[in-house]
Amino acid sequence: MKMESSLWLVPLMIALAASWSSTAVVQGQLKNGFYSSSCPKAEAIVRSAVESAFKDDPSIAPGLLRLHFHDCFVQGCDGSVLISGPNAERSAPQNLGIRGFEVIDAAKTQLEASCPGVVSCADILALAARDSVDLVTKIQLLVTQVTYFVMKIIRR
């Protein structure tokens, strides 16, 4: 009985070992200001593309986050979900409802005009997901603050 109750530890240990070894391999990481010397306007260009799309359709924000998730979920954040073709990840059944490709394409077009071949598609996707979450969070914070203010007035 004691042996059976501790059998669950084996898969747990394997999972922990796999996660530790995979995190040790990761070297390059995108951070704020990463492109400040090679493409100084990169983050602003992506932000502008996301803001423009968000103004037209606020529901694009979760679409961009989902797009980033689907890119990173399969084999790491490599931009593979952006590649189109009959056997490409973008054409997979689970990815057919994903939105936001046009936002990434718009940002990529502007970035290529500004600094060709510098910013990777995976990084554009990561920046766009970050900016979309930031836009939604700021709006949610504003709504919360306004609601709080209105509730204070009503309660007086």
Coordinates of C-alpha atoms in Angstrom, one line a residue:
M1 CA 0.0 0.0 0.0
K2 CA 2.8 2.4 0.8
M3 CA 4.5 1.7 -2.5
E4 CA 1.3 2.5 -4.5
S5 CA 0.7 5.8 -2.6
S6 CA 4.2 7.1 -3.6
L7 CA 4.0 6.1 -7.2
W8 CA 2.6 9.5 -8.1
L9 CA 6.0 10.9 -7.2
V10 CA 7.7 9.4 -10.2
P11 CA 5.8 11.4 -12.9
L12 CA 6.1 14.5 -10.7
M13 CA 9.8 14.1 -10.5
I14 CA 10.1 13.6 -14.3
A15 CA 8.0 16.7 -14.9
L16 CA 10.1 18.8 -12.6
A17 CA 13.4 17.5 -14.1
A18 CA 12.1 18.3 -17.6
S19 CA 11.0 21.8 -16.6
W20 CA 14.3 22.6 -14.9
S21 CA 16.4 21.4 -17.8
S22 CA 14.3 23.3 -20.4
T23 CA 14.5 26.6 -18.5
A24 CA 18.3 26.2 -18.3
V25 CA 18.5 26.1 -22.1
V26 CA 16.8 29.4 -22.7
Q27 CA 19.3 32.1 -23.3
G28 CA 17.9 35.0 -25.3
Q29 CA 14.9 36.9 -23.9
L30 CA 13.0 39.8 -25.2
K31 CA 12.9 42.8 -22.8
N32 CA 11.9 46.4 -22.9
G33 CA 14.4 48.3 -24.9
F34 CA 15.9 45.2 -26.6
Y35 CA 15.9 46.9 -30.0
S36 CA 16.9 50.4 -28.7
S37 CA 20.1 50.5 -30.6
S38 CA 19.4 48.3 -33.6
C39 CA 15.8 49.6 -34.3
P40 CA 15.0 52.4 -31.9
K41 CA 11.4 52.8 -33.1
A42 CA 10.5 49.1 -33.0
E43 CA 8.4 49.1 -29.9
A44 CA 6.7 52.3 -30.8
I45 CA 5.8 51.0 -34.3
V46 CA 4.3 47.8 -32.9
R47 CA 2.4 49.8 -30.3
S48 CA 1.0 52.1 -32.9
A49 CA -0.2 49.1 -35.0
V50 CA -1.9 47.5 -32.0
E51 CA -3.5 50.8 -30.9
S52 CA -4.8 51.5 -34.4
A53 CA -6.4 48.0 -34.6
F54 CA -7.7 48.3 -31.0
K55 CA -9.4 51.6 -31.8
D56 CA -11.2 49.9 -34.7
D57 CA -12.0 46.8 -32.8
P58 CA -11.2 46.4 -29.1
S59 CA -11.9 42.7 -29.3
I60 CA -8.6 42.3 -31.2
A61 CA -6.7 42.5 -27.9
P62 CA -7.6 39.0 -26.7
G63 CA -7.0 37.8 -30.3
L64 CA -3.4 39.0 -30.2
L65 CA -2.8 37.4 -26.8
R66 CA -4.3 34.1 -28.1
L67 CA -2.2 34.3 -31.3
H68 CA 0.9 34.7 -29.1
F69 CA -0.2 31.7 -26.9
H70 CA -0.7 29.5 -30.0
D71 CA 2.7 30.4 -31.3
C72 CA 4.5 29.7 -28.1
F73 CA 2.5 26.6 -27.1
V74 CA 3.7 24.2 -29.9
Q75 CA 7.5 24.5 -30.0
G76 CA 8.4 27.7 -28.3
C77 CA 7.9 31.3 -29.4
D78 CA 9.3 31.2 -33.0
G79 CA 6.7 33.0 -35.1
S80 CA 5.7 29.7 -36.8
V81 CA 2.0 30.4 -36.4
L82 CA 2.4 33.3 -38.7
I83 CA 3.6 31.2 -41.6
S84 CA 0.8 30.4 -44.1
G85 CA 0.6 27.3 -46.3
P86 CA -1.2 24.0 -46.7
N87 CA 0.8 22.2 -44.0
A88 CA 1.7 25.2 -41.9
E89 CA 0.9 25.7 -38.2
R90 CA -1.4 28.6 -39.2
S91 CA -3.6 26.2 -41.2
A92 CA -4.0 23.7 -38.4
P93 CA -7.6 23.2 -37.3
Q94 CA -7.1 24.5 -33.8
N95 CA -5.6 27.8 -35.3
L96 CA -8.3 28.6 -37.8
G97 CA -10.2 30.9 -35.4
I98 CA -7.2 32.9 -34.4
R99 CA -7.4 36.6 -35.0
G100 CA -4.8 39.4 -35.3
F101 CA -2.6 38.3 -38.2
E102 CA -3.4 41.6 -40.0
V103 CA -2.1 43.6 -37.0
I104 CA 1.2 41.6 -37.0
D105 CA 1.4 42.0 -40.8
A106 CA 0.9 45.8 -40.5
A107 CA 3.6 46.1 -37.9
K108 CA 6.0 44.0 -39.9
T109 CA 5.5 46.1 -43.0
Q110 CA 6.2 49.3 -41.0
L111 CA 9.2 47.7 -39.3
E112 CA 10.7 46.5 -42.6
A113 CA 10.4 50.0 -44.0
S114 CA 12.1 51.5 -40.9
C115 CA 14.8 48.9 -40.2
P116 CA 14.7 45.9 -42.6
G117 CA 15.6 42.5 -41.4
V118 CA 16.1 43.5 -37.7
V119 CA 13.0 42.6 -35.7
S120 CA 11.9 39.0 -35.8
C121 CA 8.3 38.0 -36.4
A122 CA 8.2 36.2 -33.0
D123 CA 9.3 39.4 -31.3
I124 CA 6.7 41.5 -33.1
L125 CA 4.1 39.0 -31.9
A126 CA 5.4 39.1 -28.3
L127 CA 5.4 43.0 -28.3
A128 CA 1.9 43.1 -29.8
A129 CA 0.5 40.7 -27.2
R130 CA 2.2 42.8 -24.4
D131 CA 0.7 46.0 -25.8
S132 CA -2.7 44.6 -26.3
V133 CA -2.8 43.4 -22.7
D134 CA -1.6 46.8 -21.6
L135 CA -4.3 48.6 -23.5
V136 CA -7.0 46.4 -22.0
T137 CA -5.6 46.7 -18.5
K138 CA -5.5 50.5 -18.7
I139 CA -9.1 50.7 -19.9
Q140 CA -10.2 48.3 -17.2
L141 CA -8.4 50.4 -14.6
L142 CA -10.1 53.5 -15.9
V143 CA -13.5 51.8 -15.8
T144 CA -12.9 50.7 -12.3
Q145 CA -11.8 54.2 -11.2
V146 CA -14.9 55.8 -12.8
T147 CA -17.2 53.2 -11.3
Y148 CA -15.7 53.8 -7.9
F149 CA -16.1 57.5 -8.3
V150 CA -19.7 57.2 -9.4
M151 CA -20.5 54.8 -6.6
K152 CA -19.1 57.4 -4.1
I153 CA -21.4 60.1 -5.5
I154 CA -24.5 57.8 -5.5
R155 CA -23.9 56.8 -1.8
R156 CA -23.7 60.5 -0.7

